[in-house]
CSV table of C-alpha atoms and ligand atoms in Angstrom, one decimal:
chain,number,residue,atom,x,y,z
A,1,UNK,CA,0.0,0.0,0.0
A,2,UNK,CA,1.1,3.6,-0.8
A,3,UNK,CA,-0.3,6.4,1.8
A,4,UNK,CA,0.0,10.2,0.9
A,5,UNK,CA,0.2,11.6,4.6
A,6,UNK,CA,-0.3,15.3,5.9
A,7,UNK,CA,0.3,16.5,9.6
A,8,UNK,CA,-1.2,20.0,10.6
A,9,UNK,CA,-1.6,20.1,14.0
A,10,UNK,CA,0.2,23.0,15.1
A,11,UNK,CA,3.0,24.6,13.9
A,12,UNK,CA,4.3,22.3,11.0
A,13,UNK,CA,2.4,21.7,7.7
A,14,UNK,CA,4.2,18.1,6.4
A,15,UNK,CA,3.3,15.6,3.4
A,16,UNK,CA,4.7,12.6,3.1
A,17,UNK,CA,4.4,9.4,0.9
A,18,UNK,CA,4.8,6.1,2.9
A,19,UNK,CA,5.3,2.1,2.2
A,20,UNK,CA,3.3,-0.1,4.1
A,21,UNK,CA,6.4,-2.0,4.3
A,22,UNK,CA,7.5,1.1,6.3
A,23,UNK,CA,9.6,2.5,3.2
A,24,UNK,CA,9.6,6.3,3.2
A,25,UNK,CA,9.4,7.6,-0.5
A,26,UNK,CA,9.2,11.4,0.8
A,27,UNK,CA,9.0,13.8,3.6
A,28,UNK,CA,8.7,17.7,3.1
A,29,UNK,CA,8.0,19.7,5.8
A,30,UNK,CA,7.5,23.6,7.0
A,31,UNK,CA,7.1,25.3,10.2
A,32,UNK,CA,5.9,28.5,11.2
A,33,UNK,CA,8.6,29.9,13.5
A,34,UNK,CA,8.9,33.2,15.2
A,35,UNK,CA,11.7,35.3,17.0
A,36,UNK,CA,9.3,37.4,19.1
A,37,UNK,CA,6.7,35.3,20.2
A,38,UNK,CA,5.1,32.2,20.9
A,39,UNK,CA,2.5,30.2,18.1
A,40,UNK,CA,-0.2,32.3,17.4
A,41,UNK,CA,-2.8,29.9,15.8
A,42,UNK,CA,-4.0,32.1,13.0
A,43,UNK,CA,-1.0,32.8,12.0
A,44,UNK,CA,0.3,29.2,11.9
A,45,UNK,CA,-2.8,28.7,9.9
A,46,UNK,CA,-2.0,31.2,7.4
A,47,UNK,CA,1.5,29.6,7.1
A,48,UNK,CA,-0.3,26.5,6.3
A,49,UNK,CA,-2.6,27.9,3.9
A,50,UNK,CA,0.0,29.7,2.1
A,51,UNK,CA,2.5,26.4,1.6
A,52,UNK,CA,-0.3,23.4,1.4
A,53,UNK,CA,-0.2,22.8,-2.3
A,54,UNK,CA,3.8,23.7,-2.6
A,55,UNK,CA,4.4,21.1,-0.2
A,56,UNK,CA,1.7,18.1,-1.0
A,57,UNK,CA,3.0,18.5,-4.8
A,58,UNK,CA,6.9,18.7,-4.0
A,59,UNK,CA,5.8,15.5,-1.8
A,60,UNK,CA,4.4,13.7,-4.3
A,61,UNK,CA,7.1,14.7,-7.3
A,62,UNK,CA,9.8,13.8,-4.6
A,63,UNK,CA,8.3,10.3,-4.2
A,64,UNK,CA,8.1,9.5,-7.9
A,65,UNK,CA,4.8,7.6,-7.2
A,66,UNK,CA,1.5,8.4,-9.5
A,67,UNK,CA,-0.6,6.1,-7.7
A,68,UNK,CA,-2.0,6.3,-4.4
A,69,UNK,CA,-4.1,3.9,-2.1
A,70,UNK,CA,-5.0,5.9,0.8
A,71,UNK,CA,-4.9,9.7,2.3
A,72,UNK,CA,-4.0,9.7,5.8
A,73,UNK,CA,-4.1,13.1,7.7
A,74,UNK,CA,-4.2,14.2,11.4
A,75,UNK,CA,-7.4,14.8,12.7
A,76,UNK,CA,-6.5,16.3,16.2
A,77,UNK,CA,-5.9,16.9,18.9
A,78,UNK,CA,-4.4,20.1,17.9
A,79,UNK,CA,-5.0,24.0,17.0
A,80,UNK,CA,-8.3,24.3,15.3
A,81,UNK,CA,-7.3,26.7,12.8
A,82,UNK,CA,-4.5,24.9,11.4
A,83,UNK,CA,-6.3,21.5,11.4
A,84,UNK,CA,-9.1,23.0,9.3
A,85,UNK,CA,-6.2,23.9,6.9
A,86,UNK,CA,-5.0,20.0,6.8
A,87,UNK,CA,-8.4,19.3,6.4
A,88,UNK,CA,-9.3,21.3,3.7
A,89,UNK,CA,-6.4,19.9,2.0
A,90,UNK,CA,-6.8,16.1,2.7
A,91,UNK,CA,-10.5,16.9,0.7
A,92,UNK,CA,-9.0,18.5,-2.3
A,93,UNK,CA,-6.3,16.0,-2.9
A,94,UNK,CA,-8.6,13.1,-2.1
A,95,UNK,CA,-10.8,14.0,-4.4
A,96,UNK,CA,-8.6,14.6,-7.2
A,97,UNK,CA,-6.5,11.5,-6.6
A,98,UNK,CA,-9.5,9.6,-6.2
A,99,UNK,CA,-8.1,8.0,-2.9
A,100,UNK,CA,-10.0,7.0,0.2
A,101,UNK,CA,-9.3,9.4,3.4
A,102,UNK,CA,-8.8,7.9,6.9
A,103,UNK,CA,-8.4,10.2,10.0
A,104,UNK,CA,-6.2,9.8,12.4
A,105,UNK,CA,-5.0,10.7,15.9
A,106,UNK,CA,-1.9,12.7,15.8
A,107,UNK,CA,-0.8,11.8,19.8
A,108,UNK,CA,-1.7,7.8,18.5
A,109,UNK,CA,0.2,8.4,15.5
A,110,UNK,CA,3.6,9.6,17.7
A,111,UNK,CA,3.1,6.8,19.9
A,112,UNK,CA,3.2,4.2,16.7
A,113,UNK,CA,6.1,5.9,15.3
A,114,UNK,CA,8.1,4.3,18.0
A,115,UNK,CA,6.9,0.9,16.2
A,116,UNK,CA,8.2,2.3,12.7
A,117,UNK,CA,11.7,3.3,14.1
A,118,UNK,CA,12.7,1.4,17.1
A,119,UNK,CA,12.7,-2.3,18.2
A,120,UNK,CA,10.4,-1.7,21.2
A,121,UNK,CA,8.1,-4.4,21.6
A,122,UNK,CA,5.8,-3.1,24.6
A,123,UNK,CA,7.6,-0.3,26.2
A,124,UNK,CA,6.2,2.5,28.7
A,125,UNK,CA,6.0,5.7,26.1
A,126,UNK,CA,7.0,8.5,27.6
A,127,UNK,CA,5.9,11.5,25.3
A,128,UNK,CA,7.2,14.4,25.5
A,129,UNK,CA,6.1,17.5,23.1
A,130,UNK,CA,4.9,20.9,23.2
A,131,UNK,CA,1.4,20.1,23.6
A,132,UNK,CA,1.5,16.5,25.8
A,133,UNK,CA,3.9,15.4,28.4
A,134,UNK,CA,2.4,11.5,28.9
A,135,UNK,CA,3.3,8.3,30.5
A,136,UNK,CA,1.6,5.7,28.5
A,137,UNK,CA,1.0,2.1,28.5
A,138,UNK,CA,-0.6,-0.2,26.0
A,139,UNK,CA,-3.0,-2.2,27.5
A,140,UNK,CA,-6.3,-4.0,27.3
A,141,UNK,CA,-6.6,-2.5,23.6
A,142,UNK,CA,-5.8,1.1,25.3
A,143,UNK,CA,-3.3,3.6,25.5
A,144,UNK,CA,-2.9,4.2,29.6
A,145,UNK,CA,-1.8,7.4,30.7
A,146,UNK,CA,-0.2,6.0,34.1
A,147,UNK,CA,1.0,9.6,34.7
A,148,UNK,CA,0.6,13.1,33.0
A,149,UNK,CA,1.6,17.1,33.4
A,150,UNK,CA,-1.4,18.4,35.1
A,151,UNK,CA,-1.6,22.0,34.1
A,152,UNK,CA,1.5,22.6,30.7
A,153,UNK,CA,3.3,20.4,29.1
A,154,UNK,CA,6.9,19.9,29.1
A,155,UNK,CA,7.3,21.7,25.7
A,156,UNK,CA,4.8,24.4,26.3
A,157,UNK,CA,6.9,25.0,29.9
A,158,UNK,CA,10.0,25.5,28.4
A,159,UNK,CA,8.2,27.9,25.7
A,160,UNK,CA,6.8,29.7,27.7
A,161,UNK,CA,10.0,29.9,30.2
A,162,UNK,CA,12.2,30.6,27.1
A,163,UNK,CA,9.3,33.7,25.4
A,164,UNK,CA,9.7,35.7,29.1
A,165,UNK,CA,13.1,35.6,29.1
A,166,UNK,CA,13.1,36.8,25.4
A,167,UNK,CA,14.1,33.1,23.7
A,168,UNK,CA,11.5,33.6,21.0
A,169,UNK,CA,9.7,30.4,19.9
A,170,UNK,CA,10.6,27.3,20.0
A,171,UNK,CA,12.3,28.0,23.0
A,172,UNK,CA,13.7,24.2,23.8
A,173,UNK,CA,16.8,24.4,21.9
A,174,UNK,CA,18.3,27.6,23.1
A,175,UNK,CA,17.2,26.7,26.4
A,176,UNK,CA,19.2,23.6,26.1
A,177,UNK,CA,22.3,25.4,24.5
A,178,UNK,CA,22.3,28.3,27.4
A,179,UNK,CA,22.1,25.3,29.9
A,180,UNK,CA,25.2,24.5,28.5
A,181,UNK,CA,27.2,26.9,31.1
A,182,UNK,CA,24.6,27.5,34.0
A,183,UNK,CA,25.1,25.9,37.4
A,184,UNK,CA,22.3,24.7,39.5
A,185,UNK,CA,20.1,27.4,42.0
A,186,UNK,CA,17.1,25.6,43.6
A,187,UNK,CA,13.5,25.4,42.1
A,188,UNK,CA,9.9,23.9,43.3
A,189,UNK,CA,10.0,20.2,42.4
A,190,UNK,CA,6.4,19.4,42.2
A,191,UNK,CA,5.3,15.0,41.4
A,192,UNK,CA,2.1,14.4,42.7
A,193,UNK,CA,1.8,10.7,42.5
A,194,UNK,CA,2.7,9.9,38.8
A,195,UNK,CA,1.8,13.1,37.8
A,196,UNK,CA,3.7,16.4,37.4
A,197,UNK,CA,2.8,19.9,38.0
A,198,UNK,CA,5.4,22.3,36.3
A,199,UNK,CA,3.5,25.5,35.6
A,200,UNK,CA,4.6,26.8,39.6
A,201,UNK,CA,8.2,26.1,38.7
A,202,UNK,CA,8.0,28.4,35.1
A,203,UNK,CA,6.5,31.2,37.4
A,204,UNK,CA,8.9,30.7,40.1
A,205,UNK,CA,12.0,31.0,37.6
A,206,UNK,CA,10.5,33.7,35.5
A,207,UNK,CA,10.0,36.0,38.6
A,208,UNK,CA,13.7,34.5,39.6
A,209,UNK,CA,14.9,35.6,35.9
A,210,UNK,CA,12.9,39.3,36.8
A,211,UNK,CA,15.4,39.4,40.1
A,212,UNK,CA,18.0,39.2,37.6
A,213,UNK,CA,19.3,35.7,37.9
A,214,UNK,CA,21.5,34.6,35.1
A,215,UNK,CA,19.9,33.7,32.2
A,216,UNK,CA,22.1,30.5,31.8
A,217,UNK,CA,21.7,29.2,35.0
A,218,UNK,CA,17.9,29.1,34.8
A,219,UNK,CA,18.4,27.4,31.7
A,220,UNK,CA,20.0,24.8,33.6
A,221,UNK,CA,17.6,24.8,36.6
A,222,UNK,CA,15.0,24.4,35.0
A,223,UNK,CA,16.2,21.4,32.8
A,224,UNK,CA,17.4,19.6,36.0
A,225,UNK,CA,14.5,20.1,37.7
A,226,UNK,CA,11.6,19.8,35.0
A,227,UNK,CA,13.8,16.1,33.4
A,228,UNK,CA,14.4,14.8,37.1
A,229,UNK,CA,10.4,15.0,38.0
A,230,UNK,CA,10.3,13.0,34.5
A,231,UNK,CA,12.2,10.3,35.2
A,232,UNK,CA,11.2,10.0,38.3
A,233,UNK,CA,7.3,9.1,37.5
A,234,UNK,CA,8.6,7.2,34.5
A,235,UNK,CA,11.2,4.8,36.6
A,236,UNK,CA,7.7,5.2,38.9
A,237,UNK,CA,5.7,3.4,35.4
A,238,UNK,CA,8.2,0.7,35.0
A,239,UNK,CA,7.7,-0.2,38.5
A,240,UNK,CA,4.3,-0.5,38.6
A,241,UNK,CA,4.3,-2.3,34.9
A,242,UNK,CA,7.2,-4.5,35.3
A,243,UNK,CA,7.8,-3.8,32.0
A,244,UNK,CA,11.3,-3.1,30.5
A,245,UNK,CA,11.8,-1.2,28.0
A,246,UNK,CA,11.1,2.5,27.6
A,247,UNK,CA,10.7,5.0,24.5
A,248,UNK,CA,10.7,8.7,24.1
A,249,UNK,CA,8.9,10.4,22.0
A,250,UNK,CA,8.1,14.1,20.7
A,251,UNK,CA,10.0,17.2,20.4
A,252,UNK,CA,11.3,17.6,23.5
A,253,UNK,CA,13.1,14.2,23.1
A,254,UNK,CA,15.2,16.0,21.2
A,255,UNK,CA,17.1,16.9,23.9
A,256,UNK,CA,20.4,15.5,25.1
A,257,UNK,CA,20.3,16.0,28.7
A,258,UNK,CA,16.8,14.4,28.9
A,259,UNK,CA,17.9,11.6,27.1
A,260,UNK,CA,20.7,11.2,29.1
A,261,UNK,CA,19.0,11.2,32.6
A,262,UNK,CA,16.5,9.2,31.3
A,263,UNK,CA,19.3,6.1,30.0
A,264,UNK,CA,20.9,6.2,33.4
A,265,UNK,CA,17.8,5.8,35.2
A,266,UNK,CA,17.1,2.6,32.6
A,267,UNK,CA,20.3,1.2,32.7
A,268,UNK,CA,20.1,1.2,36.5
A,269,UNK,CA,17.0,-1.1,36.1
A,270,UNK,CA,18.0,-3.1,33.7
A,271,UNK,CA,15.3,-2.0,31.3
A,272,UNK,CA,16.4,-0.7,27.8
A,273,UNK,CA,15.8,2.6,26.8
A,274,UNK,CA,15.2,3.3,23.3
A,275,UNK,CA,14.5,7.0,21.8
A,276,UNK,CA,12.6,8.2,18.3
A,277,UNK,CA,15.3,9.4,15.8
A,278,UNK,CA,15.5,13.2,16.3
A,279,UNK,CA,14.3,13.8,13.0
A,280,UNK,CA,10.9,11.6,13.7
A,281,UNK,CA,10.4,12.8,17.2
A,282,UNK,CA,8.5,16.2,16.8
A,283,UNK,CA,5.5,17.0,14.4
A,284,UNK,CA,6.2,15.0,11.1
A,285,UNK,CA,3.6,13.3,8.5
A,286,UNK,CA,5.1,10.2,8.3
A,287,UNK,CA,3.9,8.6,11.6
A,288,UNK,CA,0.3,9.9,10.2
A,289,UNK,CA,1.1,8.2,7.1
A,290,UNK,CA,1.9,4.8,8.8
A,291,UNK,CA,-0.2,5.0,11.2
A,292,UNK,CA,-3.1,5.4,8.3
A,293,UNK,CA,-2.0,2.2,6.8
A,294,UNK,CA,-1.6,0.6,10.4
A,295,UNK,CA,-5.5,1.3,10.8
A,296,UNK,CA,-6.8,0.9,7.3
A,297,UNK,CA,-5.6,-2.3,7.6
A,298,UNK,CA,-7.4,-3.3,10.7
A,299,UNK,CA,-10.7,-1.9,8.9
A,300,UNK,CA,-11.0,1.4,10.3
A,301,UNK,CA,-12.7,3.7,8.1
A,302,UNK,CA,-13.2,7.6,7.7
A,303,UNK,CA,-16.8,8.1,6.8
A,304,UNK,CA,-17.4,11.6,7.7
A,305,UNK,CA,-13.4,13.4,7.4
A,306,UNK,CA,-13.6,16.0,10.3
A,307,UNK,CA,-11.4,17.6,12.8
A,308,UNK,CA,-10.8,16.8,16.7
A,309,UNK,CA,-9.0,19.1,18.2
A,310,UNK,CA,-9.4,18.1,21.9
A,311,UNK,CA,-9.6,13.8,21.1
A,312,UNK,CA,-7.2,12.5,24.0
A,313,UNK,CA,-4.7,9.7,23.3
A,314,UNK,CA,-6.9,7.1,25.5
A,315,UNK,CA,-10.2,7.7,24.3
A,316,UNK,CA,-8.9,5.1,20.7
A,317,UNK,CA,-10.0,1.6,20.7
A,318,UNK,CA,-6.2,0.3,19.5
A,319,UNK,CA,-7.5,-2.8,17.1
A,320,UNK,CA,-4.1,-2.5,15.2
A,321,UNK,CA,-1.3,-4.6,15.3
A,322,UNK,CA,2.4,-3.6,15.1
B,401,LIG,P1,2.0,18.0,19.8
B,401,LIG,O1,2.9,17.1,19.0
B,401,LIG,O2,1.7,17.5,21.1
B,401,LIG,O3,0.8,18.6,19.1
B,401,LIG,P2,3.8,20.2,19.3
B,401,LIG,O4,3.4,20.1,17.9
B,401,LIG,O5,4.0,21.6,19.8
B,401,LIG,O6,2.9,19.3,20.2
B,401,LIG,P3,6.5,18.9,18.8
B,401,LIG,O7,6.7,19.4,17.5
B,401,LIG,O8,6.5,17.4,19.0
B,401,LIG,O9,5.2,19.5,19.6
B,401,LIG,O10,7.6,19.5,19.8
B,401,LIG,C1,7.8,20.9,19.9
B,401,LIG,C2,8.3,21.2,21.3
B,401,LIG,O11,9.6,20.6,21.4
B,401,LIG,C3,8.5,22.7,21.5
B,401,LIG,O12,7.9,23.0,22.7
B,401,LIG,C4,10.0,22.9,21.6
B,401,LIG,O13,10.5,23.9,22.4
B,401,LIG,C5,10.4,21.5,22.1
B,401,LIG,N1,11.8,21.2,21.8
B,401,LIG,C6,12.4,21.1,20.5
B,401,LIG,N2,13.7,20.8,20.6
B,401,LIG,C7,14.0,20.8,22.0
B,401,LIG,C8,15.2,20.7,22.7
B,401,LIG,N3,16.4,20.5,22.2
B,401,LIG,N4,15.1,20.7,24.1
B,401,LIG,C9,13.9,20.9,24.7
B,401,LIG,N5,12.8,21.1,24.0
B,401,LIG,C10,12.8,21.0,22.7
């Protein structure tokens, strides 16, 4: 099977062409960016609605393929305006490929990706993006979030850190390159059970940032402190799961320092720890392409193509098999 996939979430408008043997025939992406702010929805929705057709068309020349089977694009959860955009799109080209479209769910399809690019068999996921921080389990036909960020996510912490103390958007990376040469000054460290609460912690180092604490060493702080609650609830998941391998997945994964923590604290248990190639780990439309063909094949259908921008990760009946 050949899948034409398009991710809109948020911030990146991607196509893709994909193998259901897992081949990857193309992958062209965009994303909105700014230096001043954080994402504005409309105006990531303008990006997307400026680049759709240069990027669906570049994706299919790219993949030398003329004939589809299947459409695959993300559904939600996600920004409104900039689903409606990958929508709109996954109609039009549809139709004029005369291809069926399946929906999918964009958190399910970052989850699967781990299936598509890493050994795991049945790890605890830890995801880790700028919308979700999740500690997931398959089971019983379900993903279980075991533990979550009550209040932001990870991503959206560090954004929101990194916008007040003039970082622009995304913030992650510069975050993580300041970190570089900051030392350690105390923070809250807030786990509630399996969950984390980290929007306290942003406040407390913004108004630490405002009493003109280096910029580098709140970097750091707040990496240390934010990572370590992490792992902790995830070494917490593999605990209570006995199971033995771990995965990370999302943008966030991207970075080296939560990688690292979270390796040491596998290795001590003897669980492996595997990680989503960086490229793969934030927003990309091949997961929604395999994970279109994952669920086509198990009979799942798109009769009425719509968005969900609030569908959570354990509200899907998982009747796919990896
Ligand atoms: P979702 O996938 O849940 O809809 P999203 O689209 O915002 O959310 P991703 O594209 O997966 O998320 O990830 C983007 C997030 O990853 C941003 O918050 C960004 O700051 C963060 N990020 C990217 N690189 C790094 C890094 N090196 N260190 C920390 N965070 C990072």
């Amino acid at each position: 099977m050949l899948c034409l996939a398009i991710e809109s979430t948020a911030h990146t408008f991607a196509c893709s062409v994909i193998s259901s043997k897992g081949k990857i025939l193309s992958d062209v992406r965009d994303m909105y960016q700014s230096n001043t702010h954080g994402i504005i929805p409309s105006e990531a929705a303008q990006h997307h609605e400026k680049l759709y057709h240069q990027i669906i068309k570049k994706a299919i020349e790219e993949s030398k393929i003329e004939k589809f089977d299947l459409l695959a694009y993300s559904r939600g959860p996600g920004l409104s305006p900039s689903l409606k955009v990958g929508l709109k799109a996954a109609k039009e080209y549809s139709e004029d490929l005369k291809i069926p479209l399946i929906g999918v769910n964009h958190c399910c399809s970052h989850l699967s990706s781990a299936h598509l690019f890493t050994e795991v068999k049945d790890p605890i996921y830890i995801f880790v993006s700028g919308a979700n921080t999740q500690i997931i389990a398959l089971e019983g036909g379900r993903f279980r979030l075991l533990g979550e960020a009550l209040s932001i996510a990870l991503g959206n912490a560090l954004d929101k850190f990194g916008r007040e103390i003039g970082l622009g958007f995304p913030a992650g990376p510069k975050i993580e390159e300041l970190a570089k040469t900051g030392k350690y000054i105390e923070l809250p460290y807030v786990v509630k059970g399996m969950d984390i609460e980290l929007s306290g912690i942003v406040t407390s180092a913004i108004s630490k940032f405002k009493k003109r604490t280096k910029k580098e060493d709140l970097c750091f702080s707040i990496q240390e402190t934010l990572f370590s609650m992490l792992t902790e609830v995830t070494e917490r998941a593999l605990a209570h799961t006995g199971k033995t391998e771990a995965v990370i997945i999302g943008g966030v994964a991207a970075n080296k320092r939560l990688s690292e923590m979270l390796s040491i604290m596998c290795k001590e248990r003897n669980a492996k720890f595997y990680s989503v190639p960086l490229k793969y780990s934030g927003d990309n439309s091949v997961m929604i392409g395999y994970q279109g063909i994952l669920e086509y094949l198990a009979g799942n259908r798109t009769k009425n193509p719509d968005i969900h921008p609030y569908e959570r990760t354990d509200s899907i009946n998982v009747n796919w098999k990896y």
